[in-house]
Amino acid sequence: MTTTPAPATGATFAEPGATPLALLLLGREADTASERGVDCPGDLPAASDPDLVARAAAAKAKLGDKVFILGHHYQRDEVIQFADVTGDSFKLARDAAARPEAEYIVFCGVHFMAESADILTTERQQVVLPDLAAGCSMADMATAEQVAECWDQLVDAGVADSVVPVAYMNSSADIKAFTGRHGGTICTSSNAKRALEWAFEQGEKVLFLPDQHLGRNTAVRDMGLSLDDCVVYNPHKPNGGLTAEELRAAKMILWRGHCSVHGRFSLDSVNEVRERVPGVTVLVHPECKHEVVEAADMVGSTEYIIKALDAAEPGSKWAIGTELNLVRRLANAHPDKEIVFLDRSVCFCSTMNRIDLPHLVWALESLADGRVPNVITVDPETEKFAKLALDQMLALP
Ligand code: 13P
Ligand code: SF4
């Protein structure tokens, strides 16, 4: 079932102190007034309730095969312990599609993942996101209107016919539908190279949405393109800040979006850890900036990172550049290896952390009582075209 190591007892990884900043990043002490519309009808259990684990287990047992819980690798341990499967966004999309018998899919991840699950599951199934505030700042960096404007500019520059859109899974259903309408594909960090190879067989240029770093890193590291082949379309500038000549000359048109978590790693973090931990292997996620990826020893998705550490020699030393929940879990699961976080500052994904045990208990107990909370539904027209692009991804060689 799950390949993610379970949280170990006798953990060696130090929990960051409960500073106001750390608590805010963890989703506690949040400003509730700024979160209208995301409250939980009924009772959200208190985080201090000592029975939360037992309550979650009881509600899950009562629901039996009716419920299937998916957990992204960046989720908290307290939530991951209840996941039927864990995975990166690619694996979870496939796992959601492969469970037609489960009436309810409880998605412990973020909004765009739950949308993709709704698109890939049957009409009869309902996808539940335990906290509707679990969004993704990167996905929010490309709106349907902005992308439509960008496409108009590609048409005006006379290049639209040769452009194939490739949208990262970390995008809204609207952007996935745009991609499907224009003959493109979705990709994840596990299959971005295969997606680009496919796209360059269909056309001469790629419009890569919304993560400029994954697009640039894959184009340059894996496809042999140069940095000069890439331009960045900035939706906040007139014409994206690009001339028609620049668009005609480019092979990769990168959307100006990024992950606020992985964007925190810098070249200094890599240099500093190499000094601090002699002999360390630096392994980073491809959402990191190009200079970080260039300076690292290994690059890969969350699944890749987990497998690399599973295969690592006892005594080996690793600095990992990805979300802290996963790094901490890996450090605890491999006490025979020295695993450190690439950057010294706290680096949780605050929106992933919105899904905590109280919200999971609330969602499961609501389902067990016959109420279906926080259903994520994509409208049929959007779903039709988004599914084209998602199916194209699932069919990549
Ligand atoms: P993967 O799960 O594809 O590695 O992506 C990481 C991520 O940022 C998910 O939000
Ligand atoms: Fe979005 Fe980055 Fe958080 Fe993933 S880690 S959900 S890309 S902000």
Tab-separated table of C-alpha atoms and ligand atoms in Angstrom:
chain	number	residue	atom	x	y	z
A	1	MET	CA	0.000	0.000	0.000
A	2	THR	CA	1.981	3.021	1.149
A	3	THR	CA	5.661	3.439	0.372
A	4	THR	CA	6.156	6.335	2.754
A	5	PRO	CA	7.981	5.374	5.910
A	6	ALA	CA	5.790	5.567	8.988
A	7	PRO	CA	6.790	8.094	11.611
A	8	ALA	CA	9.404	6.439	13.814
A	9	THR	CA	9.446	6.398	17.541
A	10	GLY	CA	12.636	7.656	19.162
A	11	ALA	CA	12.728	10.422	16.550
A	12	THR	CA	16.016	12.224	16.051
A	13	PHE	CA	14.722	15.235	14.126
A	14	ALA	CA	14.112	18.286	16.301
A	15	GLU	CA	10.660	19.827	16.005
A	16	PRO	CA	10.938	23.589	15.381
A	17	GLY	CA	10.046	25.605	18.479
A	18	ALA	CA	6.463	26.773	18.915
A	19	THR	CA	7.222	30.343	17.914
A	20	PRO	CA	4.294	32.453	16.655
A	21	LEU	CA	5.721	32.197	13.117
A	22	ALA	CA	6.106	28.424	13.262
A	23	LEU	CA	2.567	28.055	14.631
A	24	LEU	CA	1.178	30.296	11.918
A	25	LEU	CA	2.978	28.237	9.269
A	26	LEU	CA	1.586	25.120	10.859
A	27	GLY	CA	-1.916	26.517	10.497
A	28	ARG	CA	-2.522	27.023	14.202
A	29	GLU	CA	-3.132	30.473	15.704
A	30	ALA	CA	-4.583	31.495	12.360
A	31	ASP	CA	-6.528	34.706	11.975
A	32	THR	CA	-10.026	33.232	11.726
A	33	ALA	CA	-11.525	36.550	10.672
A	34	SER	CA	-9.514	36.312	7.444
A	35	GLU	CA	-10.970	32.897	6.670
A	36	ARG	CA	-14.660	33.479	6.217
A	37	GLY	CA	-16.369	30.727	4.298
A	38	VAL	CA	-14.008	28.010	5.405
A	39	ASP	CA	-15.483	27.283	8.811
A	40	CYS	CA	-16.715	23.808	9.679
A	41	PRO	CA	-20.452	23.501	10.208
A	42	GLY	CA	-20.957	21.474	13.366
A	43	ASP	CA	-18.089	21.042	15.739
A	44	LEU	CA	-14.454	21.244	14.759
A	45	PRO	CA	-12.767	19.248	17.521
A	46	ALA	CA	-10.231	21.114	19.632
A	47	ALA	CA	-6.600	20.434	18.697
A	48	SER	CA	-6.030	19.589	22.373
A	49	ASP	CA	-8.687	16.817	22.417
A	50	PRO	CA	-6.768	13.723	23.628
A	51	ASP	CA	-9.250	11.439	21.811
A	52	LEU	CA	-8.584	12.732	18.287
A	53	VAL	CA	-6.653	9.654	17.145
A	54	ALA	CA	-9.287	7.286	18.539
A	55	ARG	CA	-12.089	9.386	16.995
A	56	ALA	CA	-10.469	9.355	13.559
A	57	ALA	CA	-9.876	5.600	13.780
A	58	ALA	CA	-13.474	4.948	14.886
A	59	ALA	CA	-15.030	7.091	12.129
A	60	LYS	CA	-12.768	5.499	9.513
A	61	ALA	CA	-13.645	2.005	10.730
A	62	LYS	CA	-17.370	2.848	10.650
A	63	LEU	CA	-17.064	4.045	7.041
A	64	GLY	CA	-15.075	0.965	5.969
A	65	ASP	CA	-14.640	0.601	2.184
A	66	LYS	CA	-16.916	3.568	1.532
A	67	VAL	CA	-14.021	5.918	2.228
A	68	PHE	CA	-10.561	6.064	0.708
A	69	ILE	CA	-8.040	8.493	2.188
A	70	LEU	CA	-5.238	9.890	0.017
A	71	GLY	CA	-2.283	11.657	1.665
A	72	HIS	CA	0.295	13.790	-0.111
A	73	HIS	CA	3.859	13.410	1.145
A	74	TYR	CA	3.821	16.976	2.522
A	75	GLN	CA	1.014	16.236	4.969
A	76	ARG	CA	1.591	16.185	8.718
A	77	ASP	CA	2.368	12.851	10.425
A	78	GLU	CA	-0.858	13.136	12.438
A	79	VAL	CA	-2.788	13.000	9.147
A	80	ILE	CA	-0.527	10.649	7.160
A	81	GLN	CA	-1.089	7.894	9.741
A	82	PHE	CA	-4.698	7.624	8.496
A	83	ALA	CA	-3.926	7.645	4.757
A	84	ASP	CA	-4.779	4.484	2.793
A	85	VAL	CA	-2.131	5.524	0.284
A	86	THR	CA	0.494	8.228	0.272
A	87	GLY	CA	2.230	9.599	-2.765
A	88	ASP	CA	3.306	12.500	-4.906
A	89	SER	CA	0.709	14.273	-6.998
A	90	PHE	CA	1.152	11.849	-9.932
A	91	LYS	CA	0.739	8.714	-7.852
A	92	LEU	CA	-2.256	10.152	-5.995
A	93	ALA	CA	-3.965	11.092	-9.281
A	94	ARG	CA	-3.549	7.507	-10.476
A	95	ASP	CA	-4.625	6.059	-7.127
A	96	ALA	CA	-7.780	8.221	-7.075
A	97	ALA	CA	-8.674	6.994	-10.579
A	98	ALA	CA	-8.128	3.361	-9.541
A	99	ARG	CA	-10.696	3.292	-6.697
A	100	PRO	CA	-14.147	3.383	-8.333
A	101	GLU	CA	-15.698	1.428	-5.440
A	102	ALA	CA	-15.018	4.092	-2.785
A	103	GLU	CA	-17.973	6.461	-2.386
A	104	TYR	CA	-15.903	9.152	-0.722
A	105	ILE	CA	-12.339	10.144	-1.503
A	106	VAL	CA	-10.952	12.202	1.370
A	107	PHE	CA	-8.055	14.142	-0.101
A	108	CYS	CA	-5.393	15.139	2.404
A	109	GLY	CA	-3.529	17.501	0.146
A	110	VAL	CA	-4.409	20.796	-1.518
A	111	HIS	CA	-7.290	22.083	-3.627
A	112	PHE	CA	-5.837	21.451	-7.113
A	113	MET	CA	-5.173	17.816	-6.182
A	114	ALA	CA	-8.761	17.351	-4.994
A	115	GLU	CA	-10.024	18.908	-8.245
A	116	SER	CA	-7.905	16.475	-10.267
A	117	ALA	CA	-9.253	13.595	-8.187
A	118	ASP	CA	-12.820	14.753	-8.900
A	119	ILE	CA	-12.052	14.863	-12.626
A	120	LEU	CA	-10.501	11.383	-12.623
A	121	THR	CA	-13.106	9.656	-10.445
A	122	THR	CA	-16.607	8.533	-11.416
A	123	GLU	CA	-19.811	10.607	-11.190
A	124	ARG	CA	-20.923	8.548	-8.210
A	125	GLN	CA	-17.843	9.402	-6.112
A	126	GLN	CA	-17.439	12.539	-4.045
A	127	VAL	CA	-14.107	14.140	-3.238
A	128	VAL	CA	-13.786	15.804	0.166
A	129	LEU	CA	-11.086	18.327	1.116
A	130	PRO	CA	-11.049	18.483	4.940
A	131	ASP	CA	-10.184	22.219	4.968
A	132	LEU	CA	-11.192	24.438	2.052
A	133	ALA	CA	-8.380	26.859	2.935
A	134	ALA	CA	-5.841	24.282	1.719
A	135	GLY	CA	-5.017	26.007	-1.557
A	136	CYS	CA	-1.690	26.483	-3.335
A	137	SER	CA	-0.054	29.859	-3.900
A	138	MET	CA	1.624	28.574	-7.074
A	139	ALA	CA	-1.653	27.392	-8.613
A	140	ASP	CA	-3.150	30.812	-7.827
A	141	MET	CA	-0.411	32.502	-9.878
A	142	ALA	CA	-2.113	31.576	-13.183
A	143	THR	CA	-5.781	32.511	-13.629
A	144	ALA	CA	-7.928	31.529	-16.606
A	145	GLU	CA	-8.215	35.182	-17.726
A	146	GLN	CA	-4.464	35.743	-17.582
A	147	VAL	CA	-3.746	32.592	-19.555
A	148	ALA	CA	-6.381	33.487	-22.174
A	149	GLU	CA	-4.689	36.901	-22.579
A	150	CYS	CA	-1.322	35.209	-22.979
A	151	TRP	CA	-2.739	32.935	-25.680
A	152	ASP	CA	-4.132	35.974	-27.543
A	153	GLN	CA	-0.652	37.396	-27.540
A	154	LEU	CA	0.760	34.168	-28.966
A	155	VAL	CA	-1.896	34.368	-31.686
A	156	ASP	CA	-0.954	38.005	-32.435
A	157	ALA	CA	2.729	37.047	-32.633
A	158	GLY	CA	1.810	34.332	-35.166
A	159	VAL	CA	3.184	31.474	-33.035
A	160	ALA	CA	0.082	29.966	-31.368
A	161	ASP	CA	-0.192	27.187	-33.976
A	162	SER	CA	3.257	25.893	-33.068
A	163	VAL	CA	2.783	26.131	-29.274
A	164	VAL	CA	1.803	23.124	-27.126
A	165	PRO	CA	0.702	23.967	-23.573
A	166	VAL	CA	2.105	21.825	-20.777
A	167	ALA	CA	0.509	22.545	-17.394
A	168	TYR	CA	1.956	21.358	-14.126
A	169	MET	CA	-0.482	19.384	-12.003
A	170	ASN	CA	-0.189	22.287	-9.536
A	171	SER	CA	-2.736	24.399	-11.420
A	172	SER	CA	-6.485	24.984	-11.245
A	173	ALA	CA	-8.994	22.879	-13.200
A	174	ASP	CA	-9.542	25.940	-15.451
A	175	ILE	CA	-5.895	25.931	-16.498
A	176	LYS	CA	-5.998	22.180	-17.071
A	177	ALA	CA	-9.088	22.688	-19.259
A	178	PHE	CA	-7.282	25.406	-21.243
A	179	THR	CA	-4.446	22.921	-21.757
A	180	GLY	CA	-6.845	20.213	-22.947
A	181	ARG	CA	-8.617	22.618	-25.314
A	182	HIS	CA	-5.308	23.496	-26.939
A	183	GLY	CA	-4.047	19.946	-27.380
A	184	GLY	CA	-1.596	19.934	-24.480
A	185	THR	CA	-0.833	17.730	-21.509
A	186	ILE	CA	-0.576	17.924	-17.747
A	187	CYS	CA	2.693	16.915	-16.104
A	188	THR	CA	3.954	16.377	-12.583
A	189	SER	CA	7.458	16.616	-11.221
A	190	SER	CA	7.818	12.832	-11.824
A	191	ASN	CA	7.056	12.942	-15.538
A	192	ALA	CA	7.920	16.478	-16.686
A	193	LYS	CA	10.694	15.192	-18.990
A	194	ARG	CA	8.372	12.715	-20.719
A	195	ALA	CA	5.720	15.418	-21.040
A	196	LEU	CA	8.175	17.826	-22.691
A	197	GLU	CA	9.487	15.129	-25.043
A	198	TRP	CA	5.895	14.413	-26.081
A	199	ALA	CA	5.072	18.132	-26.453
A	200	PHE	CA	8.093	18.819	-28.664
A	201	GLU	CA	6.962	15.959	-30.918
A	202	GLN	CA	3.598	17.749	-31.340
A	203	GLY	CA	4.880	21.308	-31.856
A	204	GLU	CA	7.908	23.577	-31.924
A	205	LYS	CA	7.331	25.508	-28.713
A	206	VAL	CA	5.967	24.844	-25.251
A	207	LEU	CA	3.963	27.185	-23.030
A	208	PHE	CA	4.772	25.864	-19.541
A	209	LEU	CA	2.318	26.762	-16.745
A	210	PRO	CA	2.537	27.874	-13.962
A	211	ASP	CA	5.931	26.880	-12.446
A	212	GLN	CA	8.772	28.590	-14.260
A	213	HIS	CA	11.349	26.606	-12.265
A	214	LEU	CA	10.088	23.113	-13.092
A	215	GLY	CA	9.764	24.207	-16.739
A	216	ARG	CA	13.237	25.717	-16.928
A	217	ASN	CA	14.942	22.941	-14.979
A	218	THR	CA	13.380	20.221	-17.133
A	219	ALA	CA	14.075	22.033	-20.407
A	220	VAL	CA	17.713	22.765	-19.585
A	221	ARG	CA	18.732	19.721	-17.520
A	222	ASP	CA	16.743	17.017	-19.279
A	223	MET	CA	16.044	18.290	-22.790
A	224	GLY	CA	19.387	19.948	-23.591
A	225	LEU	CA	17.834	23.370	-24.259
A	226	SER	CA	19.771	26.478	-23.247
A	227	LEU	CA	18.665	29.221	-20.885
A	228	ASP	CA	18.470	31.472	-23.952
A	229	ASP	CA	15.794	29.185	-25.416
A	230	CYS	CA	13.568	30.126	-22.446
A	231	VAL	CA	11.592	33.345	-21.942
A	232	VAL	CA	9.415	34.249	-18.965
A	233	TYR	CA	5.871	35.510	-19.494
A	234	ASN	CA	4.911	37.883	-16.671
A	235	PRO	CA	1.107	38.168	-16.460
A	236	HIS	CA	1.434	41.410	-14.501
A	237	LYS	CA	3.241	43.237	-17.318
A	238	PRO	CA	1.706	44.515	-20.565
A	239	ASN	CA	2.091	41.762	-23.205
A	240	GLY	CA	3.695	39.593	-20.555
A	241	GLY	CA	6.814	41.778	-20.795
A	242	LEU	CA	7.757	40.072	-24.089
A	243	THR	CA	7.957	41.268	-27.685
A	244	ALA	CA	6.607	39.279	-30.638
A	245	GLU	CA	10.247	38.678	-31.733
A	246	GLU	CA	11.124	37.220	-28.329
A	247	LEU	CA	8.113	34.896	-28.512
A	248	ARG	CA	9.055	33.824	-32.037
A	249	ALA	CA	12.661	33.064	-31.004
A	250	ALA	CA	11.792	31.146	-27.795
A	251	LYS	CA	11.358	27.391	-27.490
A	252	MET	CA	10.091	27.427	-23.887
A	253	ILE	CA	7.658	30.131	-22.822
A	254	LEU	CA	7.665	29.888	-19.031
A	255	TRP	CA	4.840	31.308	-16.939
A	256	ARG	CA	6.101	33.523	-14.127
A	257	GLY	CA	4.932	31.353	-11.226
A	258	HIS	CA	6.812	29.610	-8.453
A	259	CYS	CA	6.394	27.614	-5.263
A	260	SER	CA	6.768	29.792	-2.187
A	261	VAL	CA	8.191	26.844	-0.219
A	262	HIS	CA	10.830	25.595	-2.673
A	263	GLY	CA	11.617	29.180	-3.707
A	264	ARG	CA	13.168	29.708	-0.280
A	265	PHE	CA	16.144	27.466	-0.977
A	266	SER	CA	19.122	29.422	-2.317
A	267	LEU	CA	22.626	28.837	-3.586
A	268	ASP	CA	23.791	30.016	-0.142
A	269	SER	CA	21.773	27.183	1.467
A	270	VAL	CA	23.644	24.665	-0.705
A	271	ASN	CA	27.073	26.200	-0.037
A	272	GLU	CA	26.378	26.502	3.671
A	273	VAL	CA	25.288	22.868	4.069
A	274	ARG	CA	28.310	21.604	2.141
A	275	GLU	CA	30.540	23.415	4.654
A	276	ARG	CA	28.492	22.327	7.644
A	277	VAL	CA	28.207	18.653	6.642
A	278	PRO	CA	31.323	17.521	4.769
A	279	GLY	CA	30.597	14.751	2.259
A	280	VAL	CA	26.878	15.568	2.109
A	281	THR	CA	24.797	14.714	-0.968
A	282	VAL	CA	22.411	17.545	-1.819
A	283	LEU	CA	19.067	16.292	-3.164
A	284	VAL	CA	16.436	18.845	-4.191
A	285	HIS	CA	12.965	19.017	-5.729
A	286	PRO	CA	12.793	20.462	-9.291
A	287	GLU	CA	10.508	23.284	-8.079
A	288	CYS	CA	13.714	24.858	-6.682
A	289	LYS	CA	15.396	27.711	-8.559
A	290	HIS	CA	17.668	26.782	-11.449
A	291	GLU	CA	20.865	27.834	-9.652
A	292	VAL	CA	19.941	25.582	-6.690
A	293	VAL	CA	19.206	22.626	-8.953
A	294	GLU	CA	22.499	23.214	-10.806
A	295	ALA	CA	24.439	23.244	-7.547
A	296	ALA	CA	22.707	20.116	-6.179
A	297	ASP	CA	23.954	16.549	-6.657
A	298	MET	CA	20.547	15.005	-7.367
A	299	VAL	CA	17.146	16.339	-8.397
A	300	GLY	CA	13.739	14.674	-8.290
A	301	SER	CA	10.109	14.560	-7.233
A	302	THR	CA	8.997	13.595	-3.767
A	303	GLU	CA	8.674	9.919	-4.782
A	304	TYR	CA	12.194	10.064	-6.227
A	305	ILE	CA	13.546	11.578	-3.013
A	306	ILE	CA	11.930	8.832	-0.901
A	307	LYS	CA	13.312	6.069	-3.143
A	308	ALA	CA	16.802	7.624	-3.178
A	309	LEU	CA	16.902	7.626	0.617
A	310	ASP	CA	15.518	4.082	0.824
A	311	ALA	CA	18.406	2.981	-1.410
A	312	ALA	CA	21.105	5.045	0.366
A	313	GLU	CA	23.980	3.420	2.250
A	314	PRO	CA	23.898	3.475	6.076
A	315	GLY	CA	26.131	6.295	7.297
A	316	SER	CA	25.581	8.416	4.190
A	317	LYS	CA	24.813	12.119	4.627
A	318	TRP	CA	21.987	13.950	2.894
A	319	ALA	CA	20.679	17.508	2.687
A	320	ILE	CA	17.154	17.558	1.312
A	321	GLY	CA	15.530	20.567	-0.369
A	322	THR	CA	11.807	19.984	-0.147
A	323	GLU	CA	8.922	20.478	2.268
A	324	LEU	CA	9.777	19.997	5.923
A	325	ASN	CA	7.082	17.464	6.910
A	326	LEU	CA	8.521	15.007	4.394
A	327	VAL	CA	12.146	15.699	5.307
A	328	ARG	CA	11.412	15.244	8.989
A	329	ARG	CA	9.572	11.970	8.336
A	330	LEU	CA	12.481	10.688	6.256
A	331	ALA	CA	15.003	11.694	8.913
A	332	ASN	CA	13.002	9.827	11.538
A	333	ALA	CA	12.599	6.746	9.353
A	334	HIS	CA	16.320	6.487	8.529
A	335	PRO	CA	18.159	6.871	11.839
A	336	ASP	CA	21.162	5.080	10.269
A	337	LYS	CA	21.651	7.979	7.812
A	338	GLU	CA	22.355	11.626	8.502
A	339	ILE	CA	19.487	13.553	6.915
A	340	VAL	CA	19.303	17.323	7.311
A	341	PHE	CA	16.997	19.965	5.933
A	342	LEU	CA	18.692	22.050	3.231
A	343	ASP	CA	17.785	25.352	4.832
A	344	ARG	CA	17.929	26.281	8.493
A	345	SER	CA	14.658	28.226	8.503
A	346	VAL	CA	11.224	26.646	8.931
A	347	CYS	CA	9.840	25.613	5.581
A	348	PHE	CA	6.467	23.950	5.960
A	349	CYS	CA	3.900	24.451	3.230
A	350	SER	CA	1.352	26.466	5.183
A	351	THR	CA	-1.573	25.438	2.986
A	352	MET	CA	-0.706	21.716	3.092
A	353	ASN	CA	-0.572	22.122	6.867
A	354	ARG	CA	-4.145	23.407	6.934
A	355	ILE	CA	-5.210	19.767	6.901
A	356	ASP	CA	-4.685	18.795	10.513
A	357	LEU	CA	-6.109	16.042	12.686
A	358	PRO	CA	-9.103	18.108	13.916
A	359	HIS	CA	-10.174	18.782	10.309
A	360	LEU	CA	-9.685	15.140	9.341
A	361	VAL	CA	-11.725	13.979	12.357
A	362	TRP	CA	-14.429	16.522	11.498
A	363	ALA	CA	-14.566	15.340	7.863
A	364	LEU	CA	-14.626	11.627	8.748
A	365	GLU	CA	-17.208	11.997	11.525
A	366	SER	CA	-19.415	14.100	9.231
A	367	LEU	CA	-19.263	11.356	6.588
A	368	ALA	CA	-19.964	8.670	9.175
A	369	ASP	CA	-23.039	10.695	10.277
A	370	GLY	CA	-24.312	10.875	6.690
A	371	ARG	CA	-23.229	14.470	5.893
A	372	VAL	CA	-20.764	15.049	3.047
A	373	PRO	CA	-18.693	18.160	3.865
A	374	ASN	CA	-16.410	20.292	1.657
A	375	VAL	CA	-17.154	18.507	-1.618
A	376	ILE	CA	-14.856	19.592	-4.456
A	377	THR	CA	-16.707	19.610	-7.756
A	378	VAL	CA	-15.476	20.681	-11.168
A	379	ASP	CA	-18.193	21.794	-13.613
A	380	PRO	CA	-18.828	19.375	-16.513
A	381	GLU	CA	-17.496	21.626	-19.303
A	382	THR	CA	-14.237	22.337	-17.463
A	383	GLU	CA	-14.000	18.696	-16.482
A	384	LYS	CA	-14.361	17.497	-20.079
A	385	PHE	CA	-11.335	19.445	-21.330
A	386	ALA	CA	-9.257	19.102	-18.156
A	387	LYS	CA	-9.748	15.343	-18.394
A	388	LEU	CA	-8.391	15.350	-21.950
A	389	ALA	CA	-5.162	16.880	-20.663
A	390	LEU	CA	-5.005	14.610	-17.595
A	391	ASP	CA	-5.668	11.496	-19.679
A	392	GLN	CA	-2.917	12.611	-22.044
A	393	MET	CA	-0.575	12.702	-19.056
A	394	LEU	CA	-1.659	9.261	-17.860
A	395	ALA	CA	-1.027	7.941	-21.397
A	396	LEU	CA	2.524	9.357	-21.660
A	397	PRO	CA	4.995	6.592	-22.501
B	1	13P	P1	5.124	16.392	-6.234
B	1	13P	O1	4.145	15.771	-5.337
B	1	13P	O2	4.706	16.218	-7.665
B	1	13P	O3	6.538	16.016	-6.001
B	1	13P	O4	4.992	17.992	-6.052
B	1	13P	C1	5.374	18.653	-4.964
B	1	13P	C2	4.438	19.717	-4.622
B	1	13P	O5	4.773	20.860	-4.485
B	1	13P	C3	3.053	19.373	-4.405
B	1	13P	O6	2.356	20.493	-4.068
B	2	SF4	FE1	1.842	24.755	-3.660
B	2	SF4	FE2	4.453	24.729	-3.081
B	2	SF4	FE3	2.678	24.111	-1.204
B	2	SF4	FE4	3.115	22.433	-3.265
B	2	SF4	S1	4.575	22.992	-1.667
B	2	SF4	S2	1.127	23.064	-2.413
B	2	SF4	S3	3.502	23.920	-4.931
B	2	SF4	S4	2.908	26.132	-2.238
